[in-house]
Amino acid sequence: MNQNFLPKPLTRKFFQQPTLIMAKSLLGCLLIKETEEGTTSGFIVETEAYIGPEDRAAHSFGNRRTKRTEVMFGEAGYAYTYTMHTHCLLNVVSGELDKPEAILIRAVEPYSGIDLMFERRKIDKLKNLTSGPGKLTKAMGICMEDYGHPLFKQPLYIAEGYEPETISEGKRIGIHNTGEAKEYPWRFWVTGNQFVSK
């Protein structure tokens, strides 16, 4: 990717795609977070779709509407952040109004602000910098305060990037005790990319 590349934020219309289609369309897009420390960005290389209320692996299974899941019942294109094992995870709200669906950003390929990412992660291996949902949020300074933020506006937004040559799909990761939902092939990744989590 050309280093003179200027990111163009995605439009609200982009986020109106059906969840499984958008989970693939997000691959190659550029995730950007601006903070007082600096700006970091990375190309999205792995996603997972969660389609509640029928999806047992989704937080909104059975139409569970709680303070945590409230944003999922709103318009698509907003940030759904939550913590798991002390890590903040970032999801893109998808689906129609009152149909709680979301897409987890599982991994990104670092693009800009890489020194700042290393400083935040306190590691020295590039391959491990953003190769997981908790890794990328820590590296990019994405936090619980980003909950409900529109992902088409600064300081946390998704921009146009590149179109991957090949996309792979498979089972989602770490969703035990979810019945048949653990078999759904709703994880998507850029084939062969070294920053994919698994």
mmCIF file with all atom_site columns, C-alpha atoms in Angstrom:
data_model
loop_
_atom_site.group_PDB
_atom_site.id
_atom_site.type_symbol
_atom_site.label_atom_id
_atom_site.label_alt_id
_atom_site.label_comp_id
_atom_site.label_asym_id
_atom_site.label_entity_id
_atom_site.label_seq_id
_atom_site.pdbx_PDB_ins_code
_atom_site.Cartn_x
_atom_site.Cartn_y
_atom_site.Cartn_z
_atom_site.occupancy
_atom_site.B_iso_or_equiv
_atom_site.pdbx_formal_charge
_atom_site.auth_seq_id
_atom_site.auth_comp_id
_atom_site.auth_asym_id
_atom_site.auth_atom_id
_atom_site.pdbx_PDB_model_num
ATOM 1   C CA . MET A 1 1   ? 0.000   0.000   0.000  1.00 0.00 ? 1   MET A CA 1
ATOM 2   C CA . ASN A 1 2   ? 1.305   3.431   -1.008 1.00 0.00 ? 2   ASN A CA 1
ATOM 3   C CA . GLN A 1 3   ? 2.554   5.374   2.026  1.00 0.00 ? 3   GLN A CA 1
ATOM 4   C CA . ASN A 1 4   ? 0.909   8.507   0.532  1.00 0.00 ? 4   ASN A CA 1
ATOM 5   C CA . PHE A 1 5   ? -2.439  6.744   0.782  1.00 0.00 ? 5   PHE A CA 1
ATOM 6   C CA . LEU A 1 6   ? -5.070  9.058   2.310  1.00 0.00 ? 6   LEU A CA 1
ATOM 7   C CA . PRO A 1 7   ? -7.817  7.177   4.148  1.00 0.00 ? 7   PRO A CA 1
ATOM 8   C CA . LYS A 1 8   ? -11.384 7.891   3.058  1.00 0.00 ? 8   LYS A CA 1
ATOM 9   C CA . PRO A 1 9   ? -13.926 7.058   5.791  1.00 0.00 ? 9   PRO A CA 1
ATOM 10  C CA . LEU A 1 10  ? -16.580 4.515   4.884  1.00 0.00 ? 10  LEU A CA 1
ATOM 11  C CA . THR A 1 11  ? -20.067 5.876   4.322  1.00 0.00 ? 11  THR A CA 1
ATOM 12  C CA . ARG A 1 12  ? -23.045 4.984   6.498  1.00 0.00 ? 12  ARG A CA 1
ATOM 13  C CA . LYS A 1 13  ? -24.406 3.051   3.510  1.00 0.00 ? 13  LYS A CA 1
ATOM 14  C CA . PHE A 1 14  ? -21.490 0.599   3.719  1.00 0.00 ? 14  PHE A CA 1
ATOM 15  C CA . PHE A 1 15  ? -22.655 -0.523  7.151  1.00 0.00 ? 15  PHE A CA 1
ATOM 16  C CA . GLN A 1 16  ? -26.152 -1.327  5.871  1.00 0.00 ? 16  GLN A CA 1
ATOM 17  C CA . GLN A 1 17  ? -24.943 -4.530  4.204  1.00 0.00 ? 17  GLN A CA 1
ATOM 18  C CA . PRO A 1 18  ? -26.185 -7.878  5.574  1.00 0.00 ? 18  PRO A CA 1
ATOM 19  C CA . THR A 1 19  ? -23.917 -9.026  8.401  1.00 0.00 ? 19  THR A CA 1
ATOM 20  C CA . LEU A 1 20  ? -22.219 -11.969 6.670  1.00 0.00 ? 20  LEU A CA 1
ATOM 21  C CA . ILE A 1 21  ? -21.517 -9.872  3.592  1.00 0.00 ? 21  ILE A CA 1
ATOM 22  C CA . MET A 1 22  ? -20.168 -6.969  5.627  1.00 0.00 ? 22  MET A CA 1
ATOM 23  C CA . ALA A 1 23  ? -17.937 -9.302  7.663  1.00 0.00 ? 23  ALA A CA 1
ATOM 24  C CA . LYS A 1 24  ? -16.133 -10.075 4.396  1.00 0.00 ? 24  LYS A CA 1
ATOM 25  C CA . SER A 1 25  ? -16.337 -6.515  3.046  1.00 0.00 ? 25  SER A CA 1
ATOM 26  C CA . LEU A 1 26  ? -14.529 -5.201  6.143  1.00 0.00 ? 26  LEU A CA 1
ATOM 27  C CA . LEU A 1 27  ? -11.451 -7.265  5.260  1.00 0.00 ? 27  LEU A CA 1
ATOM 28  C CA . GLY A 1 28  ? -8.857  -4.936  3.780  1.00 0.00 ? 28  GLY A CA 1
ATOM 29  C CA . CYS A 1 29  ? -10.500 -1.828  5.233  1.00 0.00 ? 29  CYS A CA 1
ATOM 30  C CA . LEU A 1 30  ? -8.374  0.469   7.389  1.00 0.00 ? 30  LEU A CA 1
ATOM 31  C CA . LEU A 1 31  ? -9.205  0.799   11.097 1.00 0.00 ? 31  LEU A CA 1
ATOM 32  C CA . ILE A 1 32  ? -8.000  4.134   12.510 1.00 0.00 ? 32  ILE A CA 1
ATOM 33  C CA . LYS A 1 33  ? -7.816  5.495   16.066 1.00 0.00 ? 33  LYS A CA 1
ATOM 34  C CA . GLU A 1 34  ? -6.699  9.037   16.838 1.00 0.00 ? 34  GLU A CA 1
ATOM 35  C CA . THR A 1 35  ? -5.552  9.835   20.389 1.00 0.00 ? 35  THR A CA 1
ATOM 36  C CA . GLU A 1 36  ? -3.535  12.563  22.115 1.00 0.00 ? 36  GLU A CA 1
ATOM 37  C CA . GLU A 1 37  ? -0.529  10.220  21.966 1.00 0.00 ? 37  GLU A CA 1
ATOM 38  C CA . GLY A 1 38  ? -0.824  9.893   18.205 1.00 0.00 ? 38  GLY A CA 1
ATOM 39  C CA . THR A 1 39  ? -2.709  8.096   15.448 1.00 0.00 ? 39  THR A CA 1
ATOM 40  C CA . THR A 1 40  ? -2.528  4.365   14.798 1.00 0.00 ? 40  THR A CA 1
ATOM 41  C CA . SER A 1 41  ? -4.082  2.349   12.001 1.00 0.00 ? 41  SER A CA 1
ATOM 42  C CA . GLY A 1 42  ? -4.213  -1.163  10.631 1.00 0.00 ? 42  GLY A CA 1
ATOM 43  C CA . PHE A 1 43  ? -5.855  -3.053  7.805  1.00 0.00 ? 43  PHE A CA 1
ATOM 44  C CA . ILE A 1 44  ? -8.570  -5.411  9.020  1.00 0.00 ? 44  ILE A CA 1
ATOM 45  C CA . VAL A 1 45  ? -7.515  -8.982  8.192  1.00 0.00 ? 45  VAL A CA 1
ATOM 46  C CA . GLU A 1 46  ? -9.868  -11.105 10.323 1.00 0.00 ? 46  GLU A CA 1
ATOM 47  C CA . THR A 1 47  ? -13.501 -10.803 11.408 1.00 0.00 ? 47  THR A CA 1
ATOM 48  C CA . GLU A 1 48  ? -16.228 -12.901 13.026 1.00 0.00 ? 48  GLU A CA 1
ATOM 49  C CA . ALA A 1 49  ? -19.969 -12.451 12.513 1.00 0.00 ? 49  ALA A CA 1
ATOM 50  C CA . TYR A 1 50  ? -22.503 -12.819 15.327 1.00 0.00 ? 50  TYR A CA 1
ATOM 51  C CA . ILE A 1 51  ? -26.135 -12.944 14.285 1.00 0.00 ? 51  ILE A CA 1
ATOM 52  C CA . GLY A 1 52  ? -28.474 -12.785 17.279 1.00 0.00 ? 52  GLY A CA 1
ATOM 53  C CA . PRO A 1 53  ? -31.064 -13.527 18.508 1.00 0.00 ? 53  PRO A CA 1
ATOM 54  C CA . GLU A 1 54  ? -30.830 -16.998 16.898 1.00 0.00 ? 54  GLU A CA 1
ATOM 55  C CA . ASP A 1 55  ? -27.049 -17.276 17.303 1.00 0.00 ? 55  ASP A CA 1
ATOM 56  C CA . ARG A 1 56  ? -26.222 -18.949 20.632 1.00 0.00 ? 56  ARG A CA 1
ATOM 57  C CA . ALA A 1 57  ? -22.716 -17.470 20.517 1.00 0.00 ? 57  ALA A CA 1
ATOM 58  C CA . ALA A 1 58  ? -24.016 -13.892 20.298 1.00 0.00 ? 58  ALA A CA 1
ATOM 59  C CA . HIS A 1 59  ? -24.424 -11.685 23.358 1.00 0.00 ? 59  HIS A CA 1
ATOM 60  C CA . SER A 1 60  ? -27.872 -10.869 21.992 1.00 0.00 ? 60  SER A CA 1
ATOM 61  C CA . PHE A 1 61  ? -29.010 -14.506 21.774 1.00 0.00 ? 61  PHE A CA 1
ATOM 62  C CA . GLY A 1 62  ? -32.684 -14.756 22.632 1.00 0.00 ? 62  GLY A CA 1
ATOM 63  C CA . ASN A 1 63  ? -33.008 -10.982 22.131 1.00 0.00 ? 63  ASN A CA 1
ATOM 64  C CA . ARG A 1 64  ? -31.172 -10.315 25.413 1.00 0.00 ? 64  ARG A CA 1
ATOM 65  C CA . ARG A 1 65  ? -31.323 -6.565  25.815 1.00 0.00 ? 65  ARG A CA 1
ATOM 66  C CA . THR A 1 66  ? -29.033 -5.306  28.555 1.00 0.00 ? 66  THR A CA 1
ATOM 67  C CA . LYS A 1 67  ? -27.023 -2.176  29.234 1.00 0.00 ? 67  LYS A CA 1
ATOM 68  C CA . ARG A 1 68  ? -24.068 -3.914  27.583 1.00 0.00 ? 68  ARG A CA 1
ATOM 69  C CA . THR A 1 69  ? -25.900 -5.020  24.422 1.00 0.00 ? 69  THR A CA 1
ATOM 70  C CA . GLU A 1 70  ? -28.098 -1.925  23.985 1.00 0.00 ? 70  GLU A CA 1
ATOM 71  C CA . VAL A 1 71  ? -26.011 -0.491  21.137 1.00 0.00 ? 71  VAL A CA 1
ATOM 72  C CA . MET A 1 72  ? -26.541 -3.705  19.133 1.00 0.00 ? 72  MET A CA 1
ATOM 73  C CA . PHE A 1 73  ? -30.250 -2.917  18.907 1.00 0.00 ? 73  PHE A CA 1
ATOM 74  C CA . GLY A 1 74  ? -29.537 0.431   17.268 1.00 0.00 ? 74  GLY A CA 1
ATOM 75  C CA . GLU A 1 75  ? -28.345 1.432   13.824 1.00 0.00 ? 75  GLU A CA 1
ATOM 76  C CA . ALA A 1 76  ? -25.487 -0.363  12.089 1.00 0.00 ? 76  ALA A CA 1
ATOM 77  C CA . GLY A 1 77  ? -22.039 1.204   11.929 1.00 0.00 ? 77  GLY A CA 1
ATOM 78  C CA . TYR A 1 78  ? -21.497 1.942   15.614 1.00 0.00 ? 78  TYR A CA 1
ATOM 79  C CA . ALA A 1 79  ? -18.861 0.544   17.978 1.00 0.00 ? 79  ALA A CA 1
ATOM 80  C CA . TYR A 1 80  ? -19.830 -2.220  20.384 1.00 0.00 ? 80  TYR A CA 1
ATOM 81  C CA . THR A 1 81  ? -17.009 -2.591  22.897 1.00 0.00 ? 81  THR A CA 1
ATOM 82  C CA . TYR A 1 82  ? -16.929 -4.995  25.820 1.00 0.00 ? 82  TYR A CA 1
ATOM 83  C CA . THR A 1 83  ? -14.323 -6.574  28.061 1.00 0.00 ? 83  THR A CA 1
ATOM 84  C CA . MET A 1 84  ? -13.292 -10.214 28.120 1.00 0.00 ? 84  MET A CA 1
ATOM 85  C CA . HIS A 1 85  ? -10.506 -11.459 30.413 1.00 0.00 ? 85  HIS A CA 1
ATOM 86  C CA . THR A 1 86  ? -9.630  -7.781  31.099 1.00 0.00 ? 86  THR A CA 1
ATOM 87  C CA . HIS A 1 87  ? -9.209  -7.090  27.360 1.00 0.00 ? 87  HIS A CA 1
ATOM 88  C CA . CYS A 1 88  ? -11.402 -4.627  25.493 1.00 0.00 ? 88  CYS A CA 1
ATOM 89  C CA . LEU A 1 89  ? -12.810 -6.064  22.249 1.00 0.00 ? 89  LEU A CA 1
ATOM 90  C CA . LEU A 1 90  ? -14.174 -4.058  19.319 1.00 0.00 ? 90  LEU A CA 1
ATOM 91  C CA . ASN A 1 91  ? -17.248 -5.008  17.309 1.00 0.00 ? 91  ASN A CA 1
ATOM 92  C CA . VAL A 1 92  ? -19.046 -3.265  14.468 1.00 0.00 ? 92  VAL A CA 1
ATOM 93  C CA . VAL A 1 93  ? -22.819 -3.172  14.988 1.00 0.00 ? 93  VAL A CA 1
ATOM 94  C CA . SER A 1 94  ? -24.554 -4.610  11.917 1.00 0.00 ? 94  SER A CA 1
ATOM 95  C CA . GLY A 1 95  ? -28.007 -5.711  10.831 1.00 0.00 ? 95  GLY A CA 1
ATOM 96  C CA . GLU A 1 96  ? -31.256 -3.787  10.836 1.00 0.00 ? 96  GLU A CA 1
ATOM 97  C CA . LEU A 1 97  ? -32.702 -1.668  13.635 1.00 0.00 ? 97  LEU A CA 1
ATOM 98  C CA . ASP A 1 98  ? -33.838 -3.842  16.579 1.00 0.00 ? 98  ASP A CA 1
ATOM 99  C CA . LYS A 1 99  ? -32.085 -6.881  15.037 1.00 0.00 ? 99  LYS A CA 1
ATOM 100 C CA . PRO A 1 100 ? -28.990 -7.157  17.256 1.00 0.00 ? 100 PRO A CA 1
ATOM 101 C CA . GLU A 1 101 ? -26.058 -8.338  15.164 1.00 0.00 ? 101 GLU A CA 1
ATOM 102 C CA . ALA A 1 102 ? -22.365 -7.470  15.233 1.00 0.00 ? 102 ALA A CA 1
ATOM 103 C CA . ILE A 1 103 ? -18.988 -8.230  13.704 1.00 0.00 ? 103 ILE A CA 1
ATOM 104 C CA . LEU A 1 104 ? -15.922 -8.753  15.896 1.00 0.00 ? 104 LEU A CA 1
ATOM 105 C CA . ILE A 1 105 ? -12.673 -7.287  14.589 1.00 0.00 ? 105 ILE A CA 1
ATOM 106 C CA . ARG A 1 106 ? -10.283 -10.154 15.357 1.00 0.00 ? 106 ARG A CA 1
ATOM 107 C CA . ALA A 1 107 ? -7.022  -8.927  13.817 1.00 0.00 ? 107 ALA A CA 1
ATOM 108 C CA . VAL A 1 108 ? -5.459  -6.086  11.860 1.00 0.00 ? 108 VAL A CA 1
ATOM 109 C CA . GLU A 1 109 ? -2.231  -5.651  9.917  1.00 0.00 ? 109 GLU A CA 1
ATOM 110 C CA . PRO A 1 110 ? -0.356  -2.640  11.370 1.00 0.00 ? 110 PRO A CA 1
ATOM 111 C CA . TYR A 1 111 ? -0.114  0.273   8.938  1.00 0.00 ? 111 TYR A CA 1
ATOM 112 C CA . SER A 1 112 ? 0.720   3.516   10.770 1.00 0.00 ? 112 SER A CA 1
ATOM 113 C CA . GLY A 1 113 ? 1.759   4.519   14.270 1.00 0.00 ? 113 GLY A CA 1
ATOM 114 C CA . ILE A 1 114 ? 3.570   1.224   14.691 1.00 0.00 ? 114 ILE A CA 1
ATOM 115 C CA . ASP A 1 115 ? 6.119   2.584   17.195 1.00 0.00 ? 115 ASP A CA 1
ATOM 116 C CA . LEU A 1 116 ? 3.257   3.765   19.404 1.00 0.00 ? 116 LEU A CA 1
ATOM 117 C CA . MET A 1 117 ? 1.655   0.332   19.109 1.00 0.00 ? 117 MET A CA 1
ATOM 118 C CA . PHE A 1 118 ? 4.864   -1.324  20.321 1.00 0.00 ? 118 PHE A CA 1
ATOM 119 C CA . GLU A 1 119 ? 5.078   1.130   23.201 1.00 0.00 ? 119 GLU A CA 1
ATOM 120 C CA . ARG A 1 120 ? 1.551   0.288   24.312 1.00 0.00 ? 120 ARG A CA 1
ATOM 121 C CA . ARG A 1 121 ? 1.937   -3.475  23.932 1.00 0.00 ? 121 ARG A CA 1
ATOM 122 C CA . LYS A 1 122 ? 5.459   -3.625  25.421 1.00 0.00 ? 122 LYS A CA 1
ATOM 123 C CA . ILE A 1 123 ? 6.537   -6.386  23.053 1.00 0.00 ? 123 ILE A CA 1
ATOM 124 C CA . ASP A 1 124 ? 9.106   -6.536  20.268 1.00 0.00 ? 124 ASP A CA 1
ATOM 125 C CA . LYS A 1 125 ? 7.652   -8.965  17.698 1.00 0.00 ? 125 LYS A CA 1
ATOM 126 C CA . LEU A 1 126 ? 5.710   -7.345  14.869 1.00 0.00 ? 126 LEU A CA 1
ATOM 127 C CA . LYS A 1 127 ? 3.792   -10.541 14.116 1.00 0.00 ? 127 LYS A CA 1
ATOM 128 C CA . ASN A 1 128 ? 2.249   -10.557 17.614 1.00 0.00 ? 128 ASN A CA 1
ATOM 129 C CA . LEU A 1 129 ? 1.450   -6.851  17.716 1.00 0.00 ? 129 LEU A CA 1
ATOM 130 C CA . THR A 1 130 ? -2.170  -6.896  16.512 1.00 0.00 ? 130 THR A CA 1
ATOM 131 C CA . SER A 1 131 ? -2.861  -10.576 15.793 1.00 0.00 ? 131 SER A CA 1
ATOM 132 C CA . GLY A 1 132 ? -5.846  -10.928 18.119 1.00 0.00 ? 132 GLY A CA 1
ATOM 133 C CA . PRO A 1 133 ? -8.908  -8.940  19.214 1.00 0.00 ? 133 PRO A CA 1
ATOM 134 C CA . GLY A 1 134 ? -7.441  -7.889  22.574 1.00 0.00 ? 134 GLY A CA 1
ATOM 135 C CA . LYS A 1 135 ? -4.001  -7.235  21.116 1.00 0.00 ? 135 LYS A CA 1
ATOM 136 C CA . LEU A 1 136 ? -5.229  -4.826  18.471 1.00 0.00 ? 136 LEU A CA 1
ATOM 137 C CA . THR A 1 137 ? -7.347  -2.741  20.844 1.00 0.00 ? 137 THR A CA 1
ATOM 138 C CA . LYS A 1 138 ? -4.463  -2.330  23.291 1.00 0.00 ? 138 LYS A CA 1
ATOM 139 C CA . ALA A 1 139 ? -2.039  -1.470  20.492 1.00 0.00 ? 139 ALA A CA 1
ATOM 140 C CA . MET A 1 140 ? -4.418  1.090   19.004 1.00 0.00 ? 140 MET A CA 1
ATOM 141 C CA . GLY A 1 141 ? -5.715  2.626   22.223 1.00 0.00 ? 141 GLY A CA 1
ATOM 142 C CA . ILE A 1 142 ? -9.283  1.458   21.644 1.00 0.00 ? 142 ILE A CA 1
ATOM 143 C CA . CYS A 1 143 ? -11.145 1.313   24.948 1.00 0.00 ? 143 CYS A CA 1
ATOM 144 C CA . MET A 1 144 ? -14.542 0.935   26.600 1.00 0.00 ? 144 MET A CA 1
ATOM 145 C CA . GLU A 1 145 ? -15.111 4.680   26.243 1.00 0.00 ? 145 GLU A CA 1
ATOM 146 C CA . ASP A 1 146 ? -15.437 4.070   22.488 1.00 0.00 ? 146 ASP A CA 1
ATOM 147 C CA . TYR A 1 147 ? -18.718 2.206   23.096 1.00 0.00 ? 147 TYR A CA 1
ATOM 148 C CA . GLY A 1 148 ? -21.433 3.585   20.824 1.00 0.00 ? 148 GLY A CA 1
ATOM 149 C CA . HIS A 1 149 ? -19.081 5.704   18.707 1.00 0.00 ? 149 HIS A CA 1
ATOM 150 C CA . PRO A 1 150 ? -20.048 6.016   15.007 1.00 0.00 ? 150 PRO A CA 1
ATOM 151 C CA . LEU A 1 151 ? -17.360 4.196   13.044 1.00 0.00 ? 151 LEU A CA 1
ATOM 152 C CA . PHE A 1 152 ? -17.650 6.604   10.133 1.00 0.00 ? 152 PHE A CA 1
ATOM 153 C CA . LYS A 1 153 ? -16.409 9.584   12.204 1.00 0.00 ? 153 LYS A CA 1
ATOM 154 C CA . GLN A 1 154 ? -13.180 10.546  13.957 1.00 0.00 ? 154 GLN A CA 1
ATOM 155 C CA . PRO A 1 155 ? -11.461 9.738   16.247 1.00 0.00 ? 155 PRO A CA 1
ATOM 156 C CA . LEU A 1 156 ? -12.267 6.005   15.798 1.00 0.00 ? 156 LEU A CA 1
ATOM 157 C CA . TYR A 1 157 ? -13.308 5.097   12.293 1.00 0.00 ? 157 TYR A CA 1
ATOM 158 C CA . ILE A 1 158 ? -13.008 2.651   9.419  1.00 0.00 ? 158 ILE A CA 1
ATOM 159 C CA . ALA A 1 159 ? -11.800 3.803   6.011  1.00 0.00 ? 159 ALA A CA 1
ATOM 160 C CA . GLU A 1 160 ? -11.463 2.351   2.549  1.00 0.00 ? 160 GLU A CA 1
ATOM 161 C CA . GLY A 1 161 ? -8.402  0.174   2.081  1.00 0.00 ? 161 GLY A CA 1
ATOM 162 C CA . TYR A 1 162 ? -7.637  -2.595  -0.380 1.00 0.00 ? 162 TYR A CA 1
ATOM 163 C CA . GLU A 1 163 ? -9.521  -5.582  -1.754 1.00 0.00 ? 163 GLU A CA 1
ATOM 164 C CA . PRO A 1 164 ? -7.999  -8.910  -0.622 1.00 0.00 ? 164 PRO A CA 1
ATOM 165 C CA . GLU A 1 165 ? -7.128  -11.376 -3.372 1.00 0.00 ? 165 GLU A CA 1
ATOM 166 C CA . THR A 1 166 ? -8.520  -14.336 -1.451 1.00 0.00 ? 166 THR A CA 1
ATOM 167 C CA . ILE A 1 167 ? -10.740 -14.665 1.615  1.00 0.00 ? 167 ILE A CA 1
ATOM 168 C CA . SER A 1 168 ? -10.902 -17.794 3.768  1.00 0.00 ? 168 SER A CA 1
ATOM 169 C CA . GLU A 1 169 ? -13.708 -18.792 6.109  1.00 0.00 ? 169 GLU A CA 1
ATOM 170 C CA . GLY A 1 170 ? -14.069 -21.212 9.000  1.00 0.00 ? 170 GLY A CA 1
ATOM 171 C CA . LYS A 1 171 ? -15.459 -21.782 12.477 1.00 0.00 ? 171 LYS A CA 1
ATOM 172 C CA . ARG A 1 172 ? -15.388 -19.004 15.037 1.00 0.00 ? 172 ARG A CA 1
ATOM 173 C CA . ILE A 1 173 ? -12.864 -19.214 17.863 1.00 0.00 ? 173 ILE A CA 1
ATOM 174 C CA . GLY A 1 174 ? -13.380 -19.766 21.590 1.00 0.00 ? 174 GLY A CA 1
ATOM 175 C CA . ILE A 1 175 ? -17.163 -20.137 21.640 1.00 0.00 ? 175 ILE A CA 1
ATOM 176 C CA . HIS A 1 176 ? -17.607 -23.344 23.624 1.00 0.00 ? 176 HIS A CA 1
ATOM 177 C CA . ASN A 1 177 ? -20.963 -24.521 25.000 1.00 0.00 ? 177 ASN A CA 1
ATOM 178 C CA . THR A 1 178 ? -22.915 -22.827 22.231 1.00 0.00 ? 178 THR A CA 1
ATOM 179 C CA . GLY A 1 179 ? -24.396 -25.929 20.603 1.00 0.00 ? 179 GLY A CA 1
ATOM 180 C CA . GLU A 1 180 ? -24.507 -25.952 16.828 1.00 0.00 ? 180 GLU A CA 1
ATOM 181 C CA . ALA A 1 181 ? -23.457 -22.281 16.744 1.00 0.00 ? 181 ALA A CA 1
ATOM 182 C CA . LYS A 1 182 ? -19.835 -23.282 17.304 1.00 0.00 ? 182 LYS A CA 1
ATOM 183 C CA . GLU A 1 183 ? -19.920 -24.987 13.900 1.00 0.00 ? 183 GLU A CA 1
ATOM 184 C CA . TYR A 1 184 ? -21.059 -21.955 11.907 1.00 0.00 ? 184 TYR A CA 1
ATOM 185 C CA . PRO A 1 185 ? -18.364 -20.893 9.381  1.00 0.00 ? 185 PRO A CA 1
ATOM 186 C CA . TRP A 1 186 ? -18.694 -17.232 10.280 1.00 0.00 ? 186 TRP A CA 1
ATOM 187 C CA . ARG A 1 187 ? -15.027 -16.347 10.768 1.00 0.00 ? 187 ARG A CA 1
ATOM 188 C CA . PHE A 1 188 ? -13.413 -14.696 7.766  1.00 0.00 ? 188 PHE A CA 1
ATOM 189 C CA . TRP A 1 189 ? -9.793  -13.772 7.131  1.00 0.00 ? 189 TRP A CA 1
ATOM 190 C CA . VAL A 1 190 ? -7.378  -12.603 4.458  1.00 0.00 ? 190 VAL A CA 1
ATOM 191 C CA . THR A 1 191 ? -5.830  -15.826 3.211  1.00 0.00 ? 191 THR A CA 1
ATOM 192 C CA . GLY A 1 192 ? -2.163  -16.169 4.126  1.00 0.00 ? 192 GLY A CA 1
ATOM 193 C CA . ASN A 1 193 ? -1.908  -12.931 6.103  1.00 0.00 ? 193 ASN A CA 1
ATOM 194 C CA . GLN A 1 194 ? 0.623   -13.305 8.941  1.00 0.00 ? 194 GLN A CA 1
ATOM 195 C CA . PHE A 1 195 ? -1.438  -11.204 11.359 1.00 0.00 ? 195 PHE A CA 1
ATOM 196 C CA . VAL A 1 196 ? -4.465  -13.511 11.395 1.00 0.00 ? 196 VAL A CA 1
ATOM 197 C CA . SER A 1 197 ? -4.943  -14.755 14.966 1.00 0.00 ? 197 SER A CA 1
ATOM 198 C CA . LYS A 1 198 ? -5.000  -18.497 14.205 1.00 0.00 ? 198 LYS A CA 1
#
